């Protein structure tokens, strides 16, 4: 994903040079630094996509403003950044995160910062759970750190009439949003890490082609959700259920759990098992999978096959 971002930025710069006779300041340096392996925040992806959209719609004034923002982006350290939403600066970056996370055209989705008096606690709780993940399931922790650059702790806007556990967005690849009011136990937080990072993993496989070729306006019922959903959403939820089952299984094998935590993990793993097979049946019947999508789902199926029946 980062390599293709560098290539796309190079293409954008060359196209602008060809058409306007100049490249925006800092664009060439940004592409070179990405190619050298410098890590940039998820906001760099967000700016690139917003610039591309503005140019495709002929909004050159907005694109020029966004290019100026892009020129201010700087590399970040490899360490995982864990913050609350109100700690995202500058304000334009915070607004971008809120805007790009609101991707559902049918139901508004608004993320907000946790209450100030609770701001430190979710960060501490996440850090503690992640340290346990590093010891108990190092393979998942290492993959998480390779993909995720920022964990942003948020809450949902309850006036919308629904809540959420967490989320991520293709346009902000590398950012993971976790609901600070949920995941009260280490087990719940670890399962959330497996869940949300798996979505980002799938996003990373869609450089060349989508996972499913069903039309975006097609809706299918699935036991995974009460409301009919696009096939891409059902595919994601099904694959992610297998990843969560795997994470809970590795956690059980670590022998690092209390008796109470073992009960929680067993119950979670069983719920993940049911979710996978319920979702898989919908994908099997109605999914039009690309070659990439078929290979990934086949890997999840192979892993889950021994667990088809309780």
mmCIF file of C-alpha atoms in Angstrom:
data_model
loop_
_atom_site.group_PDB
_atom_site.id
_atom_site.type_symbol
_atom_site.label_atom_id
_atom_site.label_comp_id
_atom_site.label_asym_id
_atom_site.label_seq_id
_atom_site.Cartn_x
_atom_site.Cartn_y
_atom_site.Cartn_z
ATOM 1 C CA UNK A 1 0.000 0.000 0.000
ATOM 2 C CA UNK A 2 2.767 2.436 0.887
ATOM 3 C CA UNK A 3 4.727 1.582 -2.256
ATOM 4 C CA UNK A 4 1.661 2.104 -4.446
ATOM 5 C CA UNK A 5 0.964 5.400 -2.703
ATOM 6 C CA UNK A 6 4.465 6.533 -3.710
ATOM 7 C CA UNK A 7 3.860 5.426 -7.314
ATOM 8 C CA UNK A 8 0.499 7.188 -7.408
ATOM 9 C CA UNK A 9 1.967 10.406 -6.052
ATOM 10 C CA UNK A 10 4.670 10.234 -8.750
ATOM 11 C CA UNK A 11 1.988 9.757 -11.408
ATOM 12 C CA UNK A 12 -0.010 12.668 -10.039
ATOM 13 C CA UNK A 13 3.035 14.914 -10.087
ATOM 14 C CA UNK A 14 3.927 13.977 -13.662
ATOM 15 C CA UNK A 15 0.358 14.460 -14.867
ATOM 16 C CA UNK A 16 0.207 17.921 -13.284
ATOM 17 C CA UNK A 17 3.596 18.810 -14.752
ATOM 18 C CA UNK A 18 2.395 17.751 -18.210
ATOM 19 C CA UNK A 19 -0.871 19.682 -17.938
ATOM 20 C CA UNK A 20 0.125 22.757 -15.922
ATOM 21 C CA UNK A 21 3.869 22.934 -16.423
ATOM 22 C CA UNK A 22 4.674 22.590 -12.724
ATOM 23 C CA UNK A 23 4.518 20.153 -9.857
ATOM 24 C CA UNK A 24 3.100 21.147 -6.455
ATOM 25 C CA UNK A 25 5.872 21.902 -3.942
ATOM 26 C CA UNK A 26 7.147 18.969 -1.933
ATOM 27 C CA UNK A 27 5.395 16.315 -4.021
ATOM 28 C CA UNK A 28 8.572 14.808 -5.505
ATOM 29 C CA UNK A 29 10.266 14.693 -2.094
ATOM 30 C CA UNK A 30 7.234 12.984 -0.544
ATOM 31 C CA UNK A 31 7.278 10.297 -3.226
ATOM 32 C CA UNK A 32 11.013 9.723 -2.814
ATOM 33 C CA UNK A 33 10.763 9.437 0.962
ATOM 34 C CA UNK A 34 7.913 6.934 0.663
ATOM 35 C CA UNK A 35 10.029 4.881 -1.745
ATOM 36 C CA UNK A 36 12.917 4.924 0.733
ATOM 37 C CA UNK A 37 10.636 3.377 3.314
ATOM 38 C CA UNK A 38 9.816 6.431 5.420
ATOM 39 C CA UNK A 39 6.561 5.911 7.282
ATOM 40 C CA UNK A 40 3.836 8.518 6.924
ATOM 41 C CA UNK A 41 0.615 8.857 8.946
ATOM 42 C CA UNK A 42 -2.769 7.654 7.675
ATOM 43 C CA UNK A 43 -3.652 11.292 6.974
ATOM 44 C CA UNK A 44 -1.234 11.147 4.007
ATOM 45 C CA UNK A 45 -3.433 8.510 2.388
ATOM 46 C CA UNK A 46 -6.517 10.591 3.182
ATOM 47 C CA UNK A 47 -5.057 13.713 1.584
ATOM 48 C CA UNK A 48 -4.007 11.792 -1.523
ATOM 49 C CA UNK A 49 -7.518 10.409 -2.033
ATOM 50 C CA UNK A 50 -9.147 13.800 -1.444
ATOM 51 C CA UNK A 51 -6.748 15.432 -3.916
ATOM 52 C CA UNK A 52 -7.486 12.756 -6.507
ATOM 53 C CA UNK A 53 -11.228 13.212 -6.034
ATOM 54 C CA UNK A 54 -10.974 17.007 -6.335
ATOM 55 C CA UNK A 55 -8.949 16.736 -9.555
ATOM 56 C CA UNK A 56 -11.321 14.187 -11.088
ATOM 57 C CA UNK A 57 -14.209 16.579 -10.455
ATOM 58 C CA UNK A 58 -12.234 19.531 -11.816
ATOM 59 C CA UNK A 59 -12.082 21.330 -8.462
ATOM 60 C CA UNK A 60 -8.567 22.702 -8.893
ATOM 61 C CA UNK A 61 -8.913 25.297 -6.124
ATOM 62 C CA UNK A 62 -9.651 22.642 -3.501
ATOM 63 C CA UNK A 63 -6.891 20.446 -4.905
ATOM 64 C CA UNK A 64 -4.389 23.313 -4.555
ATOM 65 C CA UNK A 65 -5.354 23.800 -0.893
ATOM 66 C CA UNK A 66 -5.048 20.060 -0.263
ATOM 67 C CA UNK A 67 -1.635 19.955 -1.952
ATOM 68 C CA UNK A 68 -0.458 22.615 0.480
ATOM 69 C CA UNK A 69 -1.620 20.422 3.359
ATOM 70 C CA UNK A 70 0.067 17.410 1.808
ATOM 71 C CA UNK A 71 3.363 19.303 1.621
ATOM 72 C CA UNK A 72 3.235 19.683 5.417
ATOM 73 C CA UNK A 73 2.972 15.929 6.052
ATOM 74 C CA UNK A 74 6.047 14.545 7.804
ATOM 75 C CA UNK A 75 7.357 11.023 8.434
ATOM 76 C CA UNK A 76 6.467 9.389 11.735
ATOM 77 C CA UNK A 77 8.380 7.029 14.010
ATOM 78 C CA UNK A 78 7.772 3.261 13.766
ATOM 79 C CA UNK A 79 6.278 3.131 17.260
ATOM 80 C CA UNK A 80 2.536 2.525 17.404
ATOM 81 C CA UNK A 81 0.729 5.788 18.198
ATOM 82 C CA UNK A 82 -2.225 5.469 20.610
ATOM 83 C CA UNK A 83 -4.287 8.622 21.143
ATOM 84 C CA UNK A 84 -7.800 9.868 21.744
ATOM 85 C CA UNK A 85 -9.539 11.645 18.881
ATOM 86 C CA UNK A 86 -9.150 15.085 20.463
ATOM 87 C CA UNK A 87 -5.364 14.607 20.455
ATOM 88 C CA UNK A 88 -5.308 14.512 16.650
ATOM 89 C CA UNK A 89 -3.780 17.765 15.385
ATOM 90 C CA UNK A 90 -4.048 20.031 13.503
ATOM 91 C CA UNK A 91 -7.853 20.555 13.474
ATOM 92 C CA UNK A 92 -7.947 19.953 9.719
ATOM 93 C CA UNK A 93 -6.566 16.451 10.268
ATOM 94 C CA UNK A 94 -9.129 15.708 12.985
ATOM 95 C CA UNK A 95 -11.926 16.913 10.686
ATOM 96 C CA UNK A 96 -10.553 14.734 7.870
ATOM 97 C CA UNK A 97 -10.622 11.646 10.090
ATOM 98 C CA UNK A 98 -14.220 12.350 11.084
ATOM 99 C CA UNK A 99 -15.241 13.049 7.491
ATOM 100 C CA UNK A 100 -13.589 10.032 5.882
ATOM 101 C CA UNK A 101 -14.875 7.656 8.541
ATOM 102 C CA UNK A 102 -18.431 8.732 7.657
ATOM 103 C CA UNK A 103 -18.559 6.541 4.556
ATOM 104 C CA UNK A 104 -22.108 5.183 4.858
ATOM 105 C CA UNK A 105 -24.360 7.126 2.502
ATOM 106 C CA UNK A 106 -27.478 5.653 4.115
ATOM 107 C CA UNK A 107 -26.759 6.052 7.833
ATOM 108 C CA UNK A 108 -24.735 8.983 9.249
ATOM 109 C CA UNK A 109 -21.698 7.867 11.217
ATOM 110 C CA UNK A 110 -20.069 10.422 13.452
ATOM 111 C CA UNK A 111 -17.134 9.736 15.758
ATOM 112 C CA UNK A 112 -16.392 11.934 18.770
ATOM 113 C CA UNK A 113 -13.657 12.183 21.433
ATOM 114 C CA UNK A 114 -14.170 10.403 24.775
ATOM 115 C CA UNK A 115 -15.139 12.529 27.734
ATOM 116 C CA UNK A 116 -12.128 14.489 29.108
ATOM 117 C CA UNK A 117 -12.222 12.814 32.520
ATOM 118 C CA UNK A 118 -12.015 9.423 30.841
ATOM 119 C CA UNK A 119 -9.423 10.361 28.203
ATOM 120 C CA UNK A 120 -6.419 8.722 29.847
ATOM 121 C CA UNK A 121 -8.082 5.481 30.872
ATOM 122 C CA UNK A 122 -8.851 4.017 27.418
ATOM 123 C CA UNK A 123 -5.280 4.654 26.266
ATOM 124 C CA UNK A 124 -3.916 2.876 29.343
ATOM 125 C CA UNK A 125 -6.378 0.010 28.879
ATOM 126 C CA UNK A 126 -5.414 -0.417 25.238
ATOM 127 C CA UNK A 127 -1.684 -0.374 26.048
ATOM 128 C CA UNK A 128 -2.113 -3.001 28.762
ATOM 129 C CA UNK A 129 -4.108 -5.278 26.457
ATOM 130 C CA UNK A 130 -1.628 -4.824 23.613
ATOM 131 C CA UNK A 131 1.280 -5.766 25.885
ATOM 132 C CA UNK A 132 -0.565 -8.979 26.733
ATOM 133 C CA UNK A 133 -1.174 -9.622 23.044
ATOM 134 C CA UNK A 134 2.562 -9.235 22.342
ATOM 135 C CA UNK A 135 3.320 -11.986 24.869
ATOM 136 C CA UNK A 136 0.411 -14.293 24.138
ATOM 137 C CA UNK A 137 0.010 -14.039 20.336
ATOM 138 C CA UNK A 138 3.218 -12.413 19.042
ATOM 139 C CA UNK A 139 2.429 -13.163 15.374
ATOM 140 C CA UNK A 140 -0.766 -11.106 15.535
ATOM 141 C CA UNK A 141 0.919 -8.303 17.502
ATOM 142 C CA UNK A 142 3.715 -8.067 14.935
ATOM 143 C CA UNK A 143 1.269 -7.979 12.032
ATOM 144 C CA UNK A 144 -0.779 -5.342 13.857
ATOM 145 C CA UNK A 145 2.286 -3.128 14.302
ATOM 146 C CA UNK A 146 3.276 -3.606 10.648
ATOM 147 C CA UNK A 147 -0.117 -2.448 9.346
ATOM 148 C CA UNK A 148 -1.492 -0.050 11.942
ATOM 149 C CA UNK A 149 0.217 3.285 12.502
ATOM 150 C CA UNK A 150 -2.367 5.005 14.696
ATOM 151 C CA UNK A 151 -4.945 3.710 17.152
ATOM 152 C CA UNK A 152 -7.514 6.434 17.782
ATOM 153 C CA UNK A 153 -9.860 5.985 20.746
ATOM 154 C CA UNK A 154 -13.278 7.492 20.115
ATOM 155 C CA UNK A 155 -16.952 7.232 21.051
ATOM 156 C CA UNK A 156 -19.988 7.182 18.815
ATOM 157 C CA UNK A 157 -22.619 9.872 18.487
ATOM 158 C CA UNK A 158 -25.489 8.273 20.388
ATOM 159 C CA UNK A 159 -27.982 10.704 18.857
ATOM 160 C CA UNK A 160 -27.753 8.598 15.692
ATOM 161 C CA UNK A 161 -29.489 5.757 17.508
ATOM 162 C CA UNK A 162 -26.751 3.157 17.212
ATOM 163 C CA UNK A 163 -23.289 2.427 18.524
ATOM 164 C CA UNK A 164 -20.186 0.740 17.143
ATOM 165 C CA UNK A 165 -17.246 -1.268 18.478
ATOM 166 C CA UNK A 166 -14.600 0.096 16.149
ATOM 167 C CA UNK A 167 -13.822 0.806 12.549
ATOM 168 C CA UNK A 168 -11.317 1.559 9.830
ATOM 169 C CA UNK A 169 -11.406 3.142 6.392
ATOM 170 C CA UNK A 170 -9.607 2.291 3.158
ATOM 171 C CA UNK A 171 -8.989 6.016 2.601
ATOM 172 C CA UNK A 172 -7.169 6.252 5.951
ATOM 173 C CA UNK A 173 -5.132 3.080 5.661
ATOM 174 C CA UNK A 174 -3.123 2.502 8.819
ATOM 175 C CA UNK A 175 -5.627 4.167 11.177
ATOM 176 C CA UNK A 176 -7.761 2.079 13.504
ATOM 177 C CA UNK A 177 -10.644 3.586 15.490
ATOM 178 C CA UNK A 178 -11.675 1.850 18.725
ATOM 179 C CA UNK A 179 -14.711 2.735 20.830
ATOM 180 C CA UNK A 180 -13.308 3.812 24.208
ATOM 181 C CA UNK A 181 -16.545 2.970 26.028
ATOM 182 C CA UNK A 182 -16.497 -0.679 25.041
ATOM 183 C CA UNK A 183 -13.976 -3.530 25.437
ATOM 184 C CA UNK A 184 -13.841 -3.403 29.231
ATOM 185 C CA UNK A 185 -11.630 -6.507 29.504
ATOM 186 C CA UNK A 186 -8.272 -7.418 27.972
ATOM 187 C CA UNK A 187 -9.946 -10.304 26.146
ATOM 188 C CA UNK A 188 -12.510 -7.994 24.561
ATOM 189 C CA UNK A 189 -9.828 -5.483 23.581
ATOM 190 C CA UNK A 190 -7.616 -8.178 22.044
ATOM 191 C CA UNK A 191 -10.536 -9.513 20.025
ATOM 192 C CA UNK A 192 -11.230 -5.958 18.852
ATOM 193 C CA UNK A 193 -7.598 -5.668 17.722
ATOM 194 C CA UNK A 194 -7.903 -8.898 15.740
ATOM 195 C CA UNK A 195 -11.219 -7.738 14.308
ATOM 196 C CA UNK A 196 -10.340 -4.235 13.199
ATOM 197 C CA UNK A 197 -6.797 -4.953 11.990
ATOM 198 C CA UNK A 198 -8.175 -7.777 9.818
ATOM 199 C CA UNK A 199 -10.257 -5.209 7.904
ATOM 200 C CA UNK A 200 -7.082 -3.197 7.271
ATOM 201 C CA UNK A 201 -5.326 -6.387 6.164
ATOM 202 C CA UNK A 202 -8.083 -7.014 3.612
ATOM 203 C CA UNK A 203 -7.866 -3.408 2.394
ATOM 204 C CA UNK A 204 -4.181 -4.030 1.749
ATOM 205 C CA UNK A 205 -5.018 -6.924 -0.586
ATOM 206 C CA UNK A 206 -7.191 -4.768 -2.842
ATOM 207 C CA UNK A 207 -4.508 -2.835 -4.727
ATOM 208 C CA UNK A 208 -5.014 -4.690 -8.015
ATOM 209 C CA UNK A 209 -8.669 -5.738 -7.796
ATOM 210 C CA UNK A 210 -11.642 -5.763 -5.393
ATOM 211 C CA UNK A 211 -12.432 -8.784 -3.249
ATOM 212 C CA UNK A 212 -15.944 -9.137 -4.673
ATOM 213 C CA UNK A 213 -17.401 -8.126 -8.016
ATOM 214 C CA UNK A 214 -21.019 -7.777 -6.886
ATOM 215 C CA UNK A 215 -22.512 -4.361 -7.602
ATOM 216 C CA UNK A 216 -22.373 -1.897 -4.720
ATOM 217 C CA UNK A 217 -26.142 -1.378 -4.689
ATOM 218 C CA UNK A 218 -26.879 -5.110 -4.335
ATOM 219 C CA UNK A 219 -28.058 -6.034 -0.838
ATOM 220 C CA UNK A 220 -28.092 -9.450 0.799
ATOM 221 C CA UNK A 221 -29.493 -10.684 4.061
ATOM 222 C CA UNK A 222 -27.012 -12.294 6.387
ATOM 223 C CA UNK A 223 -27.202 -13.727 9.925
ATOM 224 C CA UNK A 224 -24.237 -11.474 10.704
ATOM 225 C CA UNK A 225 -26.426 -8.349 10.704
ATOM 226 C CA UNK A 226 -30.123 -7.501 10.984
ATOM 227 C CA UNK A 227 -30.033 -5.166 7.976
ATOM 228 C CA UNK A 228 -29.295 -6.264 4.384
ATOM 229 C CA UNK A 229 -25.736 -5.386 3.411
ATOM 230 C CA UNK A 230 -23.549 -5.150 0.287
ATOM 231 C CA UNK A 231 -21.603 -8.329 -0.463
ATOM 232 C CA UNK A 232 -18.291 -6.603 0.258
ATOM 233 C CA UNK A 233 -19.418 -5.968 3.849
ATOM 234 C CA UNK A 234 -20.580 -9.554 4.315
ATOM 235 C CA UNK A 235 -17.315 -10.839 2.833
ATOM 236 C CA UNK A 236 -15.282 -8.693 5.227
ATOM 237 C CA UNK A 237 -17.329 -9.769 8.259
ATOM 238 C CA UNK A 238 -17.002 -13.448 7.335
ATOM 239 C CA UNK A 239 -13.228 -13.364 6.815
ATOM 240 C CA UNK A 240 -12.755 -11.268 9.949
ATOM 241 C CA UNK A 241 -14.743 -13.799 12.002
ATOM 242 C CA UNK A 242 -12.199 -16.467 11.065
ATOM 243 C CA UNK A 243 -9.344 -14.184 12.116
ATOM 244 C CA UNK A 244 -11.013 -13.504 15.455
ATOM 245 C CA UNK A 245 -11.517 -17.245 15.992
ATOM 246 C CA UNK A 246 -7.832 -17.807 15.229
ATOM 247 C CA UNK A 247 -6.788 -15.055 17.659
ATOM 248 C CA UNK A 248 -8.970 -16.455 20.441
ATOM 249 C CA UNK A 249 -7.590 -19.962 19.796
ATOM 250 C CA UNK A 250 -3.981 -18.735 20.026
ATOM 251 C CA UNK A 251 -4.879 -16.831 23.190
ATOM 252 C CA UNK A 252 -6.213 -20.046 24.749
ATOM 253 C CA UNK A 253 -3.045 -21.908 23.817
ATOM 254 C CA UNK A 254 -0.847 -19.263 25.448
ATOM 255 C CA UNK A 255 -1.646 -20.446 29.003
ATOM 256 C CA UNK A 256 -1.646 -16.805 30.096
ATOM 257 C CA UNK A 257 -5.314 -16.483 31.040
ATOM 258 C CA UNK A 258 -7.213 -16.581 34.306
ATOM 259 C CA UNK A 259 -10.094 -19.038 34.655
ATOM 260 C CA UNK A 260 -12.563 -16.193 34.143
ATOM 261 C CA UNK A 261 -10.739 -15.073 31.005
ATOM 262 C CA UNK A 262 -10.723 -18.624 29.655
ATOM 263 C CA UNK A 263 -14.521 -18.659 29.871
ATOM 264 C CA UNK A 264 -14.704 -15.344 28.017
ATOM 265 C CA UNK A 265 -12.362 -16.553 25.285
ATOM 266 C CA UNK A 266 -14.235 -19.836 24.815
ATOM 267 C CA UNK A 267 -17.558 -17.988 24.492
ATOM 268 C CA UNK A 268 -16.080 -15.448 22.064
ATOM 269 C CA UNK A 269 -14.485 -18.141 19.942
ATOM 270 C CA UNK A 270 -17.791 -20.011 19.673
ATOM 271 C CA UNK A 271 -19.579 -16.826 18.607
ATOM 272 C CA UNK A 272 -16.853 -16.248 15.988
ATOM 273 C CA UNK A 273 -17.285 -19.811 14.738
ATOM 274 C CA UNK A 274 -21.021 -19.360 14.241
ATOM 275 C CA UNK A 275 -20.533 -15.987 12.592
ATOM 276 C CA UNK A 276 -18.063 -17.379 10.082
ATOM 277 C CA UNK A 277 -20.249 -20.245 8.918
ATOM 278 C CA UNK A 278 -23.366 -18.082 8.799
ATOM 279 C CA UNK A 279 -21.572 -15.468 6.715
ATOM 280 C CA UNK A 280 -19.780 -18.037 4.564
ATOM 281 C CA UNK A 281 -23.090 -19.521 3.449
ATOM 282 C CA UNK A 282 -24.215 -16.117 2.133
ATOM 283 C CA UNK A 283 -20.869 -15.531 0.405
ATOM 284 C CA UNK A 284 -20.965 -19.035 -1.102
ATOM 285 C CA UNK A 285 -24.476 -18.560 -2.490
ATOM 286 C CA UNK A 286 -24.339 -15.003 -3.754
ATOM 287 C CA UNK A 287 -20.746 -13.796 -3.789
ATOM 288 C CA UNK A 288 -19.028 -13.075 -7.081
ATOM 289 C CA UNK A 289 -15.450 -13.273 -5.888
ATOM 290 C CA UNK A 290 -12.382 -12.004 -7.682
ATOM 291 C CA UNK A 291 -9.306 -14.198 -7.846
ATOM 292 C CA UNK A 292 -7.872 -12.383 -4.829
ATOM 293 C CA UNK A 293 -11.137 -12.620 -2.924
ATOM 294 C CA UNK A 294 -11.457 -16.317 -3.689
ATOM 295 C CA UNK A 295 -7.941 -17.119 -2.470
ATOM 296 C CA UNK A 296 -8.376 -15.210 0.765
ATOM 297 C CA UNK A 297 -11.755 -16.764 1.558
ATOM 298 C CA UNK A 298 -10.376 -20.205 0.697
ATOM 299 C CA UNK A 299 -7.626 -19.699 3.281
ATOM 300 C CA UNK A 300 -10.227 -18.742 5.903
ATOM 301 C CA UNK A 301 -12.357 -21.760 4.921
ATOM 302 C CA UNK A 302 -9.386 -24.127 5.204
ATOM 303 C CA UNK A 303 -8.636 -22.839 8.696
ATOM 304 C CA UNK A 304 -12.273 -22.998 9.855
ATOM 305 C CA UNK A 305 -13.114 -26.408 8.322
ATOM 306 C CA UNK A 306 -12.207 -28.398 11.470
ATOM 307 C CA UNK A 307 -14.594 -26.147 13.422
ATOM 308 C CA UNK A 308 -17.616 -26.455 11.152
ATOM 309 C CA UNK A 309 -19.648 -28.139 13.904
ATOM 310 C CA UNK A 310 -19.551 -27.307 17.595
#
